[in-house]
Amino acid sequence: MAAILTNETILSVRNLRINYGSKEVLKGIDLEIKRGQVIGYIGPNGAGKSTTIKILLGLEESYVGTVELFGQDISQGDVTYKRRIGYVPETAEIYDHLTASEYLSFVGGLYGMEEEDIDVKAQKMMALFGLGDVYHSRISSLSKGMRQKVLIIASLIHNPDLVILDEPINGLDANSVTVFKEILAQLAKRGKTIFYSSHIMDVVEKISDRIILLSDGKIAADGSFEELRSQHSEGSLEEIFTELTGFNDHKDIAYAFVSAIEGGKA
Amino acid sequence: MNAILKVIDRFRWLFEKAGIEYEIMRKILEVKFKIDSRRVPTLYQFAKKPKKEGNYFFKSLWLYILFGLIATPFAAMGGNYIYQMTILFSFIFFILFTAMLADYSSVLLDIRDRVILHTKPIKEKTISAAKTVHVSVYMFFITIAFAAIPLIVGTLVHGPGFAVIFVIELILVNFLTVFITALIYLAVLRFFDGEKLKDFINYVQIAVTIGMTVGYQIVVRSFEIVNFHVALTVKWWHYLLPPFWYAAPYEWFLNGRGNRDYVILTILGLVVPLVALFLYTKSMRIFERSLQKLAFEGGKSRKTIRLGLKNAYNLICFTKEERMFFRFAGRMMKKERNFKLRVYPALGFSLIFPFVFLFNDIRVTDGKGLGGGWLTIYACLLMIPSVVLMLNFSGKYKGAWVFKTAPLNDFSSIFKGTLKAFLVKLFLPIYILLSLIYLWLFGMSVFLNLVAIFITAVIYTLISFKVTNEGLPFSKPMEEAKEGGIKLFLLILGIGIFVAAHYKVSQFSYGTAVYTLLLAILAVWLWRKFMNVPREKIF
């Protein structure tokens, strides 16, 4: 196996800002991600995680600042950089009138792969995910977990160098999650970069070798789990998360909520 | 659909010259057509044998063929081209624009595609081109379906010159429809965002549909019958009405009347679509980028002002559940954009149609036709079947599971509330407005007649419901709403029975009073009978 250049910069973001109307969603983000890293990208709802991902994928172009992927400035209108990215969208958008086989061959085709190539790969990947017998079934007839697996396969089929995952394990059962986590670890070992955005803290804690916490459009923490632990409370990522986002009244809110259910005696 | 792709393949060089990745575009189109062919209408969903896959679109084309047949006399008439072809092209524009706005706007404005397609290494240009071709293929078939019979008949009557002009014009008209629509959307996308943008698009769609109808009336009234000859004096505003552009070449080339007016009109017909095409290709990129605005769910929530109508609703709905569904259905009708797009133009028509009939009545009878002229208010009932049919559908049909999980014993309150909401919130405002105008025109003596017609509207609503109901309201996907063409057609014809009966009884003394009473009894009886929808239909 060829030696992996761990020093290669995959993603570089400088002073990234974006507004929606009068609302400032990202307030100046700086990021430098090296090859082979597994990044856990976390933050409260509305912190700007999805917006960051949209920008990386060229879905959102009204930003200020520079974004470079694989050393290429993505604002120049050249879309070839997308060839090296795989993406699982949070919204799980998929053409579900198609069969899994049709969808995968379509997506592979968009990445410029050859038909037979896709079919061979897709069949193997489907079978390994336990979906061998639904390869020719319509996606609309699959369960939520099965669909999610199809989306995961679709994001990896073209052997991307950077995999952007937005809540990728939605609906997967515990065993599948174990397999998936192992897949991510092995991909990273082979020099793939993983950008993993999620609200599920214990998964992020386990798989990431670097955690970036976004809060209110700014980076609130950046480092390995161990580093975050030594700087903040000695607990789980969940506890660090609540501490960093300044959230400590969960008990009061829960109490008031339960009271409201029972008739507003709070 | 493979045959279509093969035809498109012939133009490969053209796309490649424009810098479009042809292979990718073809793949996208292939998938899009495949998806379209798999949207199975509900009617067949539970059929024991799965039906063969087929594009539902092609099964809806017969309706356009029928329209084309109705319009054919205008192609076959003698050589008064400026009149007959203006009318024919008014039809064509109306059909293409309404199809474009109601059925195919979603293709242009699709943002679901963004996540799947724009994240791939494809040029934006290619995606836009795929969208445009996708829409154009459907517009092309609608055009063919409508124009085939007029084309053949017209060519037989007027010779091959007619065919040449007609075919070239149809292509231009298609350009005009698709690109003008896209440019209108582009303008809207530039100036608005968030929820306001979506609302505004909705209003534009509704306004264009109503505008087409009014425009048609203007077109028809532009002609005067002078000495048994239909004549047109070209005025400046005729240059603004595209149907005239496409009628002028026939006068020029087939009748040899190459005067200044007809030459200018002809040139407009050629130049405007080409300019639209040019502008569209130049602005495609901006269009795609602006679409992102649609994805952003923004805007602060506004507090709605509650009028003191709560107590009034207690008079209309007798149980708490019914009131709840009344309110819910009322809000769906007011806020669900897909529903509004399909229904509000129809409401606009029902406001306009009575007067269209009234004017015709006056014209035909030289102003003496006012005796039974109030009967023209029946025209506002024509929209009832299609709106009641639409109550089955929603762009957000998946939300309907809440009905099924809620602890309801009596599902009839869902239907009662919904139909009452339709009658009170959509129909009644229009009807009251019309009634006031009719009372002013025809005097207080028609008051009882207007009451009778309102009760007829209730009965008509109930019958339409019985015929078109497909289960819970707002529970079927909007894409399936194109079914039911023949049912609607029969229902609309059915209104004639009521008009005839009413006209007959109104000629006897006390006839109207007795008739009104009978209608009221029928309405109450039907209300009880039709609201008990069998459970199998709901689940």
PDB file of N, CA and C in Angstrom, chain B residues 441-501:
ATOM      1  N   LEU B 441     -78.987  44.593 -10.129  1.00  0.00           N
ATOM      2  CA  LEU B 441     -79.320  44.557 -11.550  1.00  0.00           C
ATOM      3  C   LEU B 441     -80.772  44.188 -11.806  1.00  0.00           C
ATOM      4  N   PHE B 442     -81.260  43.199 -11.038  1.00  0.00           N
ATOM      5  CA  PHE B 442     -82.574  42.629 -11.378  1.00  0.00           C
ATOM      6  C   PHE B 442     -83.663  42.974 -10.365  1.00  0.00           C
ATOM      7  N   GLY B 443     -83.296  43.631  -9.294  1.00  0.00           N
ATOM      8  CA  GLY B 443     -84.292  44.023  -8.302  1.00  0.00           C
ATOM      9  C   GLY B 443     -84.543  42.955  -7.258  1.00  0.00           C
ATOM     10  N   MET B 444     -85.225  43.376  -6.176  1.00  0.00           N
ATOM     11  CA  MET B 444     -85.447  42.487  -5.039  1.00  0.00           C
ATOM     12  C   MET B 444     -86.285  41.264  -5.396  1.00  0.00           C
ATOM     13  N   SER B 445     -87.007  41.334  -6.513  1.00  0.00           N
ATOM     14  CA  SER B 445     -87.912  40.225  -6.849  1.00  0.00           C
ATOM     15  C   SER B 445     -87.166  38.910  -7.065  1.00  0.00           C
ATOM     16  N   VAL B 446     -85.842  38.987  -7.348  1.00  0.00           N
ATOM     17  CA  VAL B 446     -85.131  37.723  -7.581  1.00  0.00           C
ATOM     18  C   VAL B 446     -84.554  37.152  -6.288  1.00  0.00           C
ATOM     19  N   PHE B 447     -84.824  37.808  -5.151  1.00  0.00           N
ATOM     20  CA  PHE B 447     -84.198  37.383  -3.900  1.00  0.00           C
ATOM     21  C   PHE B 447     -84.431  35.903  -3.587  1.00  0.00           C
ATOM     22  N   LEU B 448     -85.700  35.497  -3.662  1.00  0.00           N
ATOM     23  CA  LEU B 448     -86.021  34.100  -3.340  1.00  0.00           C
ATOM     24  C   LEU B 448     -85.306  33.142  -4.307  1.00  0.00           C
ATOM     25  N   ASN B 449     -85.224  33.575  -5.554  1.00  0.00           N
ATOM     26  CA  ASN B 449     -84.515  32.746  -6.536  1.00  0.00           C
ATOM     27  C   ASN B 449     -83.056  32.549  -6.135  1.00  0.00           C
ATOM     28  N   LEU B 450     -82.461  33.637  -5.622  1.00  0.00           N
ATOM     29  CA  LEU B 450     -81.061  33.533  -5.219  1.00  0.00           C
ATOM     30  C   LEU B 450     -80.902  32.583  -4.035  1.00  0.00           C
ATOM     31  N   VAL B 451     -81.893  32.600  -3.136  1.00  0.00           N
ATOM     32  CA  VAL B 451     -81.864  31.648  -2.020  1.00  0.00           C
ATOM     33  C   VAL B 451     -81.946  30.227  -2.552  1.00  0.00           C
ATOM     34  N   ALA B 452     -82.849  30.010  -3.489  1.00  0.00           N
ATOM     35  CA  ALA B 452     -83.010  28.675  -4.081  1.00  0.00           C
ATOM     36  C   ALA B 452     -81.700  28.225  -4.727  1.00  0.00           C
ATOM     37  N   ILE B 453     -81.032  29.160  -5.385  1.00  0.00           N
ATOM     38  CA  ILE B 453     -79.786  28.787  -6.060  1.00  0.00           C
ATOM     39  C   ILE B 453     -78.695  28.459  -5.032  1.00  0.00           C
ATOM     40  N   PHE B 454     -78.715  29.160  -3.904  1.00  0.00           N
ATOM     41  CA  PHE B 454     -77.729  28.807  -2.879  1.00  0.00           C
ATOM     42  C   PHE B 454     -77.975  27.397  -2.350  1.00  0.00           C
ATOM     43  N   ILE B 455     -79.256  27.066  -2.096  1.00  0.00           N
ATOM     44  CA  ILE B 455     -79.547  25.706  -1.624  1.00  0.00           C
ATOM     45  C   ILE B 455     -79.147  24.691  -2.698  1.00  0.00           C
ATOM     46  N   THR B 456     -79.368  25.050  -3.955  1.00  0.00           N
ATOM     47  CA  THR B 456     -78.922  24.178  -5.042  1.00  0.00           C
ATOM     48  C   THR B 456     -77.408  23.966  -4.956  1.00  0.00           C
ATOM     49  N   ALA B 457     -76.683  25.042  -4.636  1.00  0.00           N
ATOM     50  CA  ALA B 457     -75.226  24.938  -4.516  1.00  0.00           C
ATOM     51  C   ALA B 457     -74.856  23.926  -3.436  1.00  0.00           C
ATOM     52  N   VAL B 458     -75.615  23.941  -2.325  1.00  0.00           N
ATOM     53  CA  VAL B 458     -75.343  22.980  -1.257  1.00  0.00           C
ATOM     54  C   VAL B 458     -75.578  21.561  -1.752  1.00  0.00           C
ATOM     55  N   ILE B 459     -76.707  21.368  -2.434  1.00  0.00           N
ATOM     56  CA  ILE B 459     -77.024  20.033  -2.959  1.00  0.00           C
ATOM     57  C   ILE B 459     -75.975  19.586  -3.972  1.00  0.00           C
ATOM     58  N   TYR B 460     -75.596  20.530  -4.827  1.00  0.00           N
ATOM     59  CA  TYR B 460     -74.605  20.253  -5.858  1.00  0.00           C
ATOM     60  C   TYR B 460     -73.261  19.873  -5.214  1.00  0.00           C
ATOM     61  N   THR B 461     -72.921  20.552  -4.137  1.00  0.00           N
ATOM     62  CA  THR B 461     -71.706  20.228  -3.399  1.00  0.00           C
ATOM     63  C   THR B 461     -71.770  18.793  -2.873  1.00  0.00           C
ATOM     64  N   LEU B 462     -72.933  18.443  -2.315  1.00  0.00           N
ATOM     65  CA  LEU B 462     -73.094  17.103  -1.757  1.00  0.00           C
ATOM     66  C   LEU B 462     -72.995  16.035  -2.838  1.00  0.00           C
ATOM     67  N   ILE B 463     -73.631  16.302  -3.976  1.00  0.00           N
ATOM     68  CA  ILE B 463     -73.569  15.322  -5.069  1.00  0.00           C
ATOM     69  C   ILE B 463     -72.125  15.195  -5.566  1.00  0.00           C
ATOM     70  N   SER B 464     -71.481  16.333  -5.729  1.00  0.00           N
ATOM     71  CA  SER B 464     -70.081  16.306  -6.176  1.00  0.00           C
ATOM     72  C   SER B 464     -69.214  15.535  -5.199  1.00  0.00           C
ATOM     73  N   PHE B 465     -69.502  15.713  -3.911  1.00  0.00           N
ATOM     74  CA  PHE B 465     -68.750  15.002  -2.892  1.00  0.00           C
ATOM     75  C   PHE B 465     -68.959  13.502  -3.024  1.00  0.00           C
ATOM     76  N   LYS B 466     -70.236  13.123  -3.178  1.00  0.00           N
ATOM     77  CA  LYS B 466     -70.563  11.700  -3.289  1.00  0.00           C
ATOM     78  C   LYS B 466     -69.834  11.066  -4.481  1.00  0.00           C
ATOM     79  N   VAL B 467     -69.784  11.810  -5.574  1.00  0.00           N
ATOM     80  CA  VAL B 467     -69.208  11.255  -6.801  1.00  0.00           C
ATOM     81  C   VAL B 467     -67.676  11.234  -6.749  1.00  0.00           C
ATOM     82  N   THR B 468     -67.085  12.274  -6.171  1.00  0.00           N
ATOM     83  CA  THR B 468     -65.633  12.393  -6.286  1.00  0.00           C
ATOM     84  C   THR B 468     -64.867  11.972  -5.034  1.00  0.00           C
ATOM     85  N   ASN B 469     -65.562  11.699  -3.932  1.00  0.00           N
ATOM     86  CA  ASN B 469     -64.851  11.428  -2.687  1.00  0.00           C
ATOM     87  C   ASN B 469     -63.978  10.180  -2.769  1.00  0.00           C
ATOM     88  N   GLU B 470     -62.774  10.317  -2.247  1.00  0.00           N
ATOM     89  CA  GLU B 470     -61.861   9.174  -2.257  1.00  0.00           C
ATOM     90  C   GLU B 470     -61.286   8.892  -0.890  1.00  0.00           C
ATOM     91  N   GLY B 471     -62.050   9.190   0.156  1.00  0.00           N
ATOM     92  CA  GLY B 471     -61.544   8.958   1.503  1.00  0.00           C
ATOM     93  C   GLY B 471     -61.367  10.273   2.231  1.00  0.00           C
ATOM     94  N   LEU B 472     -60.452  10.268   3.186  1.00  0.00           N
ATOM     95  CA  LEU B 472     -60.275  11.450   4.020  1.00  0.00           C
ATOM     96  C   LEU B 472     -59.866  12.675   3.203  1.00  0.00           C
ATOM     97  N   PRO B 473     -60.299  13.856   3.638  1.00  0.00           N
ATOM     98  CA  PRO B 473     -59.890  15.059   2.918  1.00  0.00           C
ATOM     99  C   PRO B 473     -58.386  15.289   3.029  1.00  0.00           C
ATOM    100  N   PHE B 474     -57.808  15.891   2.010  1.00  0.00           N
ATOM    101  CA  PHE B 474     -56.379  16.269   1.972  1.00  0.00           C
ATOM    102  C   PHE B 474     -55.456  15.063   2.166  1.00  0.00           C
ATOM    103  N   SER B 475     -55.902  13.882   1.771  1.00  0.00           N
ATOM    104  CA  SER B 475     -55.096  12.700   2.097  1.00  0.00           C
ATOM    105  C   SER B 475     -54.490  12.028   0.867  1.00  0.00           C
ATOM    106  N   LYS B 476     -54.696  12.607  -0.311  1.00  0.00           N
ATOM    107  CA  LYS B 476     -54.130  11.994  -1.520  1.00  0.00           C
ATOM    108  C   LYS B 476     -53.112  12.955  -2.142  1.00  0.00           C
ATOM    109  N   PRO B 477     -52.046  12.384  -2.724  1.00  0.00           N
ATOM    110  CA  PRO B 477     -51.031  13.271  -3.303  1.00  0.00           C
ATOM    111  C   PRO B 477     -51.582  14.090  -4.464  1.00  0.00           C
ATOM    112  N   MET B 478     -51.162  15.333  -4.525  1.00  0.00           N
ATOM    113  CA  MET B 478     -51.649  16.274  -5.526  1.00  0.00           C
ATOM    114  C   MET B 478     -51.422  15.787  -6.951  1.00  0.00           C
ATOM    115  N   GLU B 479     -50.365  14.987  -7.153  1.00  0.00           N
ATOM    116  CA  GLU B 479     -50.041  14.549  -8.512  1.00  0.00           C
ATOM    117  C   GLU B 479     -51.157  13.708  -9.119  1.00  0.00           C
ATOM    118  N   GLU B 480     -51.982  13.142  -8.232  1.00  0.00           N
ATOM    119  CA  GLU B 480     -53.023  12.254  -8.751  1.00  0.00           C
ATOM    120  C   GLU B 480     -54.296  12.997  -9.071  1.00  0.00           C
ATOM    121  N   ALA B 481     -54.263  14.308  -8.884  1.00  0.00           N
ATOM    122  CA  ALA B 481     -55.498  15.077  -8.991  1.00  0.00           C
ATOM    123  C   ALA B 481     -56.008  15.184 -10.421  1.00  0.00           C
ATOM    124  N   LYS B 482     -55.245  14.666 -11.368  1.00  0.00           N
ATOM    125  CA  LYS B 482     -55.685  14.836 -12.745  1.00  0.00           C
ATOM    126  C   LYS B 482     -56.741  13.814 -13.154  1.00  0.00           C
ATOM    127  N   GLU B 483     -56.936  12.808 -12.310  1.00  0.00           N
ATOM    128  CA  GLU B 483     -57.977  11.843 -12.633  1.00  0.00           C
ATOM    129  C   GLU B 483     -59.335  12.518 -12.552  1.00  0.00           C
ATOM    130  N   GLY B 484     -60.345  11.741 -12.846  1.00  0.00           N
ATOM    131  CA  GLY B 484     -61.681  12.256 -12.586  1.00  0.00           C
ATOM    132  C   GLY B 484     -62.172  13.203 -13.650  1.00  0.00           C
ATOM    133  N   GLY B 485     -61.456  13.293 -14.772  1.00  0.00           N
ATOM    134  CA  GLY B 485     -61.871  14.180 -15.851  1.00  0.00           C
ATOM    135  C   GLY B 485     -63.308  13.939 -16.284  1.00  0.00           C
ATOM    136  N   ILE B 486     -63.639  12.678 -16.484  1.00  0.00           N
ATOM    137  CA  ILE B 486     -64.965  12.365 -17.033  1.00  0.00           C
ATOM    138  C   ILE B 486     -66.050  12.609 -15.989  1.00  0.00           C
ATOM    139  N   LYS B 487     -65.731  12.293 -14.727  1.00  0.00           N
ATOM    140  CA  LYS B 487     -66.690  12.551 -13.645  1.00  0.00           C
ATOM    141  C   LYS B 487     -67.026  14.030 -13.572  1.00  0.00           C
ATOM    142  N   LEU B 488     -65.973  14.844 -13.644  1.00  0.00           N
ATOM    143  CA  LEU B 488     -66.179  16.284 -13.565  1.00  0.00           C
ATOM    144  C   LEU B 488     -67.025  16.768 -14.729  1.00  0.00           C
ATOM    145  N   PHE B 489     -66.721  16.233 -15.889  1.00  0.00           N
ATOM    146  CA  PHE B 489     -67.418  16.622 -17.108  1.00  0.00           C
ATOM    147  C   PHE B 489     -68.915  16.358 -16.942  1.00  0.00           C
ATOM    148  N   LEU B 490     -69.264  15.161 -16.464  1.00  0.00           N
ATOM    149  CA  LEU B 490     -70.672  14.812 -16.277  1.00  0.00           C
ATOM    150  C   LEU B 490     -71.327  15.680 -15.211  1.00  0.00           C
ATOM    151  N   LEU B 491     -70.586  15.908 -14.121  1.00  0.00           N
ATOM    152  CA  LEU B 491     -71.139  16.740 -13.050  1.00  0.00           C
ATOM    153  C   LEU B 491     -71.447  18.148 -13.553  1.00  0.00           C
ATOM    154  N   ILE B 492     -70.537  18.672 -14.366  1.00  0.00           N
ATOM    155  CA  ILE B 492     -70.734  20.033 -14.857  1.00  0.00           C
ATOM    156  C   ILE B 492     -71.942  20.091 -15.791  1.00  0.00           C
ATOM    157  N   LEU B 493     -72.101  19.043 -16.613  1.00  0.00           N
ATOM    158  CA  LEU B 493     -73.290  18.987 -17.458  1.00  0.00           C
ATOM    159  C   LEU B 493     -74.549  18.911 -16.598  1.00  0.00           C
ATOM    160  N   GLY B 494     -74.429  18.194 -15.453  1.00  0.00           N
ATOM    161  CA  GLY B 494     -75.579  17.964 -14.571  1.00  0.00           C
ATOM    162  C   GLY B 494     -76.229  19.232 -14.062  1.00  0.00           C
ATOM    163  N   ILE B 495     -75.458  20.302 -13.982  1.00  0.00           N
ATOM    164  CA  ILE B 495     -76.020  21.555 -13.464  1.00  0.00           C
ATOM    165  C   ILE B 495     -77.170  22.032 -14.356  1.00  0.00           C
ATOM    166  N   GLY B 496     -77.104  21.622 -15.636  1.00  0.00           N
ATOM    167  CA  GLY B 496     -78.155  22.006 -16.578  1.00  0.00           C
ATOM    168  C   GLY B 496     -79.543  21.588 -16.114  1.00  0.00           C
ATOM    169  N   ILE B 497     -79.620  20.422 -15.468  1.00  0.00           N
ATOM    170  CA  ILE B 497     -80.915  19.928 -14.975  1.00  0.00           C
ATOM    171  C   ILE B 497     -81.507  20.915 -13.974  1.00  0.00           C
ATOM    172  N   PHE B 498     -80.654  21.395 -13.063  1.00  0.00           N
ATOM    173  CA  PHE B 498     -81.133  22.340 -12.055  1.00  0.00           C
ATOM    174  C   PHE B 498     -81.596  23.647 -12.694  1.00  0.00           C
ATOM    175  N   VAL B 499     -80.801  24.109 -13.666  1.00  0.00           N
ATOM    176  CA  VAL B 499     -81.156  25.370 -14.324  1.00  0.00           C
ATOM    177  C   VAL B 499     -82.514  25.222 -15.015  1.00  0.00           C
ATOM    178  N   ALA B 500     -82.669  24.107 -15.745  1.00  0.00           N
ATOM    179  CA  ALA B 500     -83.916  23.889 -16.480  1.00  0.00           C
ATOM    180  C   ALA B 500     -85.108  23.823 -15.525  1.00  0.00           C
ATOM    181  N   ALA B 501     -84.934  23.043 -14.434  1.00  0.00           N
ATOM    182  CA  ALA B 501     -86.031  22.892 -13.466  1.00  0.00           C
ATOM    183  C   ALA B 501     -86.402  24.242 -12.861  1.00  0.00           C
TER     184      ALA B 501
END
